[in-house]
């Protein structure tokens, strides 16, 4: 069986997510890829939780990083206004 992933073990990546109304960003290296029944997740070297693919951006893709930060910030702002 062959499983295709967007990222590979050893790649340096940005992790972008939201936590308590804030945009959080950190960088790390992928050390393991986990495949479950319903999802694919990545384990990182220093980050203590598994990470979904939609929260990962390659380290050199700074344009995508900025867009993801803006997207999450806008979502947070819109929720606060409701």
N, CA, C and O atoms as a MOPAC input file, in Angstrom:
PM7 MOZYME 1SCF
protein

 N      0.83500 1    -1.17000 1     0.00000 1
 C      0.00000 1     0.00000 1     0.00000 1
 C      0.88800 1     1.24500 1     0.00000 1
 O      1.88500 1     1.31200 1     0.71900 1
 N      0.51600 1     2.20500 1    -0.80100 1
 C      1.26000 1     3.45800 1    -0.89300 1
 C      0.38800 1     4.58500 1    -0.35800 1
 O     -0.77200 1     4.73000 1    -0.74200 1
 N      0.97000 1     5.37900 1     0.53600 1
 C      0.26100 1     6.52500 1     1.11300 1
 C      0.99900 1     7.78700 1     0.69000 1
 O      2.19000 1     7.94200 1     0.96100 1
 N      0.28900 1     8.67500 1     0.03200 1
 C      0.89000 1     9.92300 1    -0.43000 1
 C      0.62700 1    11.01500 1     0.61200 1
 O     -0.49600 1    11.17800 1     1.08700 1
 N      1.66900 1    11.74700 1     0.95200 1
 C      1.54400 1    12.84700 1     1.90500 1
 C      2.06600 1    14.12500 1     1.26400 1
 O      2.87800 1    14.08900 1     0.34000 1
 N      1.59000 1    15.23800 1     1.76600 1
 C      2.00800 1    16.53500 1     1.23600 1
 C      3.42200 1    16.87900 1     1.70800 1
 O      4.18000 1    17.53400 1     0.99200 1
 N      3.76600 1    16.43700 1     2.90700 1
 C      5.07000 1    16.75300 1     3.50200 1
 C      5.82800 1    15.46400 1     3.79100 1
 O      5.24700 1    14.37900 1     3.79600 1
 N      7.14300 1    15.59300 1     4.03300 1
 C      7.98800 1    14.42500 1     4.23600 1
 C      8.74500 1    14.52900 1     5.55900 1
 O      8.95200 1    15.62100 1     6.08900 1
 N      9.14600 1    13.39500 1     6.07000 1
 C      9.95900 1    13.35400 1     7.28300 1
 C     11.24900 1    14.12100 1     7.02700 1
 O     11.87700 1    13.97700 1     5.97800 1
 N     11.63200 1    14.93900 1     8.00500 1
 C     12.86000 1    15.72700 1     7.90400 1
 C     12.65700 1    17.14700 1     7.41800 1
 O     13.56400 1    17.96900 1     7.54800 1
 N     11.49900 1    17.46400 1     6.86300 1
 C     11.26400 1    18.81100 1     6.36200 1
 C     11.05400 1    19.79500 1     7.50900 1
 O     10.42000 1    19.47200 1     8.51300 1
 N     11.59200 1    20.98900 1     7.34400 1
 C     11.35300 1    22.07300 1     8.29500 1
 C     10.06000 1    22.76700 1     7.87100 1
 O      9.86500 1    23.08500 1     6.69800 1
 N      9.18600 1    22.99400 1     8.84400 1
 C      7.86900 1    23.54700 1     8.54700 1
 C      7.46900 1    24.58400 1     9.58700 1
 O      8.03200 1    24.64900 1    10.67900 1
 N      6.48500 1    25.38900 1     9.21800 1
 C      5.79400 1    26.28500 1    10.14100 1
 C      4.52000 1    25.59100 1    10.58900 1
 O      3.87000 1    24.91700 1     9.79100 1
 N      4.16100 1    25.74600 1    11.83800 1
 C      2.89300 1    25.28000 1    12.36600 1
 C      2.10500 1    26.53200 1    12.71200 1
 O      2.56900 1    27.37000 1    13.48500 1
 N      0.91500 1    26.66100 1    12.14200 1
 C      0.07700 1    27.84400 1    12.35600 1
 C     -1.27700 1    27.36000 1    12.85800 1
 O     -1.93400 1    26.54000 1    12.21500 1
 N     -1.68600 1    27.87400 1    14.01000 1
 C     -2.95400 1    27.45300 1    14.59500 1
 C     -3.49400 1    28.56300 1    15.49300 1
 O     -2.82200 1    29.56500 1    15.73800 1
 N     -4.70600 1    28.37100 1    15.97200 1
 C     -5.29000 1    29.34400 1    16.88100 1
 C     -5.43200 1    28.72800 1    18.25400 1
 O     -5.69800 1    27.53600 1    18.40800 1
 N     -5.24400 1    29.58600 1    19.25400 1
 C     -5.34900 1    29.13200 1    20.63400 1
 C     -5.86800 1    30.29100 1    21.47600 1
 O     -5.19300 1    31.31000 1    21.62000 1
 N     -7.05800 1    30.13600 1    22.02600 1
 C     -7.66100 1    31.14000 1    22.91300 1
 C     -7.70700 1    32.53300 1    22.28000 1
 O     -7.34800 1    33.52700 1    22.91100 1
 N     -8.14500 1    32.58400 1    21.05400 1
 C     -8.31000 1    33.86200 1    20.38700 1
 C     -7.03100 1    34.49800 1    19.86800 1
 O     -7.01400 1    35.69200 1    19.56900 1
 N     -5.97200 1    33.72800 1    19.75700 1
 C     -4.70600 1    34.23400 1    19.23300 1
 C     -4.20400 1    33.34300 1    18.10800 1
 O     -4.50000 1    32.14900 1    18.06700 1
 N     -3.44500 1    33.93500 1    17.20100 1
 C     -2.77300 1    33.17400 1    16.15200 1
 C     -1.41400 1    32.75100 1    16.70900 1
 O     -0.64600 1    33.58700 1    17.18500 1
 N     -1.12600 1    31.47600 1    16.64900 1
 C      0.14700 1    30.95200 1    17.14100 1
 C      0.96300 1    30.41100 1    15.97100 1
 O      0.43000 1    29.73900 1    15.08900 1
 N      2.25100 1    30.70900 1    15.97400 1
 C      3.14500 1    30.28200 1    14.90100 1
 C      4.44600 1    29.77900 1    15.52100 1
 O      5.02800 1    30.44100 1    16.38100 1
 N      4.89800 1    28.60800 1    15.08100 1
 C      6.20600 1    28.11600 1    15.49500 1
 C      6.78700 1    27.27400 1    14.35700 1
 O      6.06900 1    26.87400 1    13.44000 1
 N      8.06700 1    27.01500 1    14.42400 1
 C      8.69600 1    26.18700 1    13.39800 1
 C      9.29400 1    24.94500 1    14.04000 1
 O      9.65800 1    24.94500 1    15.21600 1
 N      9.38600 1    23.88800 1    13.24200 1
 C      9.89100 1    22.61700 1    13.74900 1
 C     10.20300 1    21.71200 1    12.55600 1
 O     10.02400 1    22.10100 1    11.40200 1
 N     10.66700 1    20.51200 1    12.85300 1
 C     10.95400 1    19.51000 1    11.83200 1
 C     10.00600 1    18.32000 1    11.98400 1
 O      9.70000 1    17.90500 1    13.10200 1
 N      9.55200 1    17.78400 1    10.87700 1
 C      8.70000 1    16.60000 1    10.89800 1
 C      9.57300 1    15.38900 1    11.21300 1
 O     10.57600 1    15.14600 1    10.54100 1
 N      9.18500 1    14.62800 1    12.24000 1
 C      9.96100 1    13.43400 1    12.60400 1
 C      9.19500 1    12.14100 1    12.35300 1
 O      9.78300 1    11.06000 1    12.31500 1
 N      7.86000 1    12.25900 1    12.17900 1
 C      7.06200 1    11.05800 1    11.98800 1
 C      5.74000 1    11.43000 1    11.31700 1
 O      5.22000 1    12.52400 1    11.53400 1
 N      5.20500 1    10.53700 1    10.51300 1
 C      3.89600 1    10.71700 1     9.89100 1
 C      3.00800 1     9.57300 1    10.36000 1
 O      3.36200 1     8.40200 1    10.22700 1
 N      1.85500 1     9.92600 1    10.90900 1
 C      0.92700 1     8.92700 1    11.45400 1
 C     -0.30600 1     8.84200 1    10.57300 1
 O     -0.86600 1     9.85900 1    10.16400 1
 N     -0.71900 1     7.62500 1    10.28700 1
 C     -1.89900 1     7.40200 1     9.46800 1
 C     -2.91900 1     6.65400 1    10.31100 1
 O     -2.65100 1     5.56700 1    10.82400 1
 N     -4.11300 1     7.26700 1    10.44700 1
 C     -5.20400 1     6.63400 1    11.17500 1
 C     -6.34400 1     6.32200 1    10.23800 1
 O     -6.24800 1     6.54000 1     9.03000 1
 N     -7.42300 1     5.81100 1    10.79500 1
 C     -8.58400 1     5.48500 1     9.97400 1
 C     -9.12800 1     6.71100 1     9.24700 1
 O     -9.43700 1     6.65800 1     8.05600 1
 N     -9.23900 1     7.80600 1     9.97800 1
 C     -9.91900 1     8.97600 1     9.43900 1
 C     -9.01200 1    10.16200 1     9.17000 1
 O     -9.46700 1    11.17200 1     8.63400 1
 N     -7.74100 1    10.06400 1     9.52700 1
 C     -6.89700 1    11.23700 1     9.35400 1
 C     -5.41800 1    10.90300 1     9.25000 1
 O     -4.96300 1     9.81100 1     9.58900 1
 N     -4.70300 1    11.89000 1     8.77000 1
 C     -3.26100 1    11.83700 1     8.62500 1
 C     -2.70800 1    12.94300 1     9.51400 1
 O     -3.20600 1    14.06800 1     9.46100 1
 N     -1.71300 1    12.66500 1    10.31500 1
 C     -1.13900 1    13.72600 1    11.14600 1
 C      0.38300 1    13.60000 1    11.17100 1
 O      0.95500 1    12.56100 1    10.84200 1
 N      0.99600 1    14.67500 1    11.56700 1
 C      2.44700 1    14.75400 1    11.57900 1
 C      2.92900 1    14.97400 1    13.00500 1
 O      2.35200 1    15.76600 1    13.75000 1
 N      3.99300 1    14.26600 1    13.38000 1
 C      4.63400 1    14.46000 1    14.67700 1
 C      5.90000 1    15.27200 1    14.42400 1
 O      6.62900 1    15.03300 1    13.46100 1
 N      6.14500 1    16.23200 1    15.30500 1
 C      7.27300 1    17.13400 1    15.13500 1
 C      8.28700 1    16.94300 1    16.25700 1
 O      7.97900 1    16.35100 1    17.29200 1
 N      9.48500 1    17.44600 1    16.04400 1
 C     10.56600 1    17.23900 1    16.99900 1
 C     10.33900 1    17.85400 1    18.36200 1
 O     10.46600 1    17.16100 1    19.37100 1
 N     10.00800 1    19.13000 1    18.42600 1
 C      9.85900 1    19.83000 1    19.69700 1
 C      8.40700 1    20.10100 1    20.06200 1
 O      8.08700 1    20.23400 1    21.24400 1
 N      7.53700 1    20.18500 1    19.09000 1
 C      6.12600 1    20.46400 1    19.32800 1
 C      5.49400 1    19.20300 1    19.91500 1
 O      5.67000 1    18.11200 1    19.37100 1
 N      4.77200 1    19.34200 1    21.00200 1
 C      4.34600 1    18.18700 1    21.79300 1
 C      3.02200 1    17.55800 1    21.38000 1
 O      2.52200 1    16.68900 1    22.09400 1
 N      2.44900 1    17.95100 1    20.28600 1
 C      1.16300 1    17.41100 1    19.87300 1
 C      1.24500 1    17.03200 1    18.40100 1
 O      2.11600 1    17.51900 1    17.68100 1
 N      0.33700 1    16.16100 1    17.94700 1
 C      0.30300 1    15.85400 1    16.52000 1
 C     -0.36000 1    17.02100 1    15.79200 1
 O     -1.19700 1    17.72400 1    16.35900 1
 N      0.01500 1    17.21200 1    14.56000 1
 C     -0.41600 1    18.37900 1    13.79500 1
 C     -1.11300 1    17.92800 1    12.51800 1
 O     -0.60800 1    17.07500 1    11.78700 1
 N     -2.28000 1    18.51200 1    12.26000 1
 C     -3.00600 1    18.22000 1    11.02500 1
 C     -2.32500 1    18.91700 1     9.85500 1
 O     -1.69100 1    19.96000 1    10.01500 1
 N     -2.46900 1    18.32700 1     8.69200 1
 C     -1.82100 1    18.84600 1     7.49200 1
 C     -2.21200 1    20.29600 1     7.18800 1
 O     -1.37900 1    21.06800 1     6.71200 1
 N     -3.46500 1    20.67600 1     7.45600 1
 C     -3.91200 1    22.03600 1     7.13400 1
 C     -3.26600 1    23.09800 1     8.02100 1
 O     -3.38900 1    24.29000 1     7.73600 1
 N     -2.57500 1    22.68700 1     9.09700 1
 C     -1.90000 1    23.64000 1     9.97400 1
 C     -0.40600 1    23.74500 1     9.69900 1
 O      0.32200 1    24.40200 1    10.44400 1
 N      0.05000 1    23.10100 1     8.63100 1
 C      1.47300 1    23.06900 1     8.30500 1
 C      1.74200 1    23.81800 1     7.00800 1
 O      0.98200 1    23.72200 1     6.04300 1
 N      2.84400 1    24.56600 1     7.00800 1
 C      3.31500 1    25.27200 1     5.81200 1
 C      4.81900 1    25.05200 1     5.72800 1
 O      5.51800 1    25.14900 1     6.73700 1
 N      5.31700 1    24.76000 1     4.54400 1
 C      6.76000 1    24.58400 1     4.38000 1
 C      7.50300 1    25.84100 1     4.81700 1
 O      7.02400 1    26.95600 1     4.61100 1
 N      8.66400 1    25.65900 1     5.41600 1
 C      9.42200 1    26.76600 1     6.00800 1
 C      9.73300 1    27.87100 1     5.00100 1
 O      9.71300 1    29.04700 1     5.36400 1
 N     10.01700 1    27.52800 1     3.76700 1
 C     10.39700 1    28.53100 1     2.76600 1
 C      9.20700 1    29.22900 1     2.11100 1
 O      9.39800 1    30.18500 1     1.35900 1
 N      7.99500 1    28.77600 1     2.37900 1
 C      6.80300 1    29.35900 1     1.74700 1
 C      6.23200 1    30.48500 1     2.61500 1
 O      5.14200 1    30.36600 1     3.17500 1
 N      6.98600 1    31.57000 1     2.71100 1
 C      6.59500 1    32.67300 1     3.59800 1
 C      5.32400 1    33.38400 1     3.12800 1
 O      4.56900 1    33.89800 1     3.95400 1
 N      5.07800 1    33.42100 1     1.82900 1
 C      3.83500 1    34.03400 1     1.34300 1
 C      2.61400 1    33.26400 1     1.85800 1
 O      1.63000 1    33.86400 1     2.29000 1
 N      2.68900 1    31.94100 1     1.80800 1
 C      1.59300 1    31.11500 1     2.32300 1
 C      1.45900 1    31.26400 1     3.83200 1
 O      0.35100 1    31.23500 1     4.36900 1
 N      2.58900 1    31.42300 1     4.51500 1
 C      2.56600 1    31.62500 1     5.95800 1
 C      1.80700 1    32.89400 1     6.31500 1
 O      0.94200 1    32.87600 1     7.19000 1
 N      2.12200 1    33.98100 1     5.65000 1
 C      1.44800 1    35.25500 1     5.91500 1
 C     -0.03900 1    35.14800 1     5.60300 1
 O     -0.85900 1    35.66500 1     6.36100 1
 N     -0.40300 1    34.49800 1     4.51900 1
 C     -1.81300 1    34.33700 1     4.16100 1
 C     -2.56700 1    33.52500 1     5.21900 1
 O     -3.70000 1    33.86100 1     5.56400 1
 N     -1.94800 1    32.46500 1     5.73300 1
 C     -2.59000 1    31.64400 1     6.75500 1
 C     -2.77400 1    32.44700 1     8.05300 1
 O     -3.81300 1    32.34400 1     8.70500 1
 N     -1.77900 1    33.23300 1     8.41900 1
 C     -1.88600 1    34.07900 1     9.60900 1
 C     -3.03200 1    35.06800 1     9.44100 1
 O     -3.83600 1    35.25000 1    10.35500 1
 N     -3.10800 1    35.70400 1     8.28000 1
 C     -4.18600 1    36.65800 1     8.01100 1
 C     -5.55400 1    35.98100 1     8.05500 1
 O     -6.50800 1    36.53700 1     8.60000 1
 N     -5.64900 1    34.79000 1     7.48700 1
 C     -6.91600 1    34.05100 1     7.46100 1
 C     -7.39800 1    33.74900 1     8.87700 1
 O     -8.56000 1    33.99100 1     9.20400 1
 N     -6.51700 1    33.22500 1     9.71000 1
 C     -6.90400 1    32.89100 1    11.08000 1
 C     -7.23500 1    34.15400 1    11.86800 1
 O     -8.19800 1    34.16500 1    12.63500 1
 N     -6.45500 1    35.21300 1    11.69200 1
 C     -6.72400 1    36.47100 1    12.38900 1
 C     -8.08800 1    37.03000 1    12.00700 1
 O     -8.81000 1    37.55400 1    12.85600 1
 N     -8.43700 1    36.92000 1    10.74200 1
 C     -9.73800 1    37.40400 1    10.27200 1
 C    -10.87400 1    36.55900 1    10.86300 1
 O    -11.91100 1    37.09700 1    11.25300 1
 N    -10.68100 1    35.25600 1    10.92800 1
 C    -11.68100 1    34.38600 1    11.54600 1
 C    -11.90400 1    34.74800 1    13.00600 1
 O    -13.04400 1    34.80300 1    13.46600 1
 N    -10.83200 1    34.99300 1    13.72900 1
 C    -10.92400 1    35.36400 1    15.14300 1
 C    -11.65600 1    36.70200 1    15.28100 1
 O    -12.53400 1    36.85100 1    16.13000 1
 N    -11.29100 1    37.66300 1    14.44600 1
 C    -11.93500 1    38.98200 1    14.49500 1
 C    -13.43500 1    38.87200 1    14.23000 1
 O    -14.24000 1    39.48100 1    14.93500 1
 N    -13.80600 1    38.09700 1    13.21800 1
 C    -15.21900 1    37.94000 1    12.87200 1
 C    -15.99800 1    37.27600 1    14.00300 1
 O    -17.13500 1    37.66300 1    14.27500 1
 N    -15.41500 1    36.29900 1    14.65500 1
 C    -16.08500 1    35.62900 1    15.77500 1
 C    -16.25600 1    36.56700 1    16.96500 1
 O    -17.26600 1    36.50700 1    17.66700 1
 N    -15.27900 1    37.42300 1    17.18800 1
 C    -15.37600 1    38.37300 1    18.30200 1
 C    -16.44800 1    39.42300 1    18.06600 1
 O    -17.04700 1    39.93200 1    19.01400 1
 N    -16.69100 1    39.74800 1    16.79500 1
 C    -17.69800 1    40.76600 1    16.46700 1
 C    -19.11100 1    40.22100 1    16.57300 1
 O    -20.05900 1    40.99600 1    16.69700 1
 N    -19.27300 1    38.90500 1    16.52800 1
 C    -20.62200 1    38.31100 1    16.57700 1
 C    -21.20300 1    38.33600 1    17.95400 1
 O    -22.32700 1    37.87500 1    18.15800 1

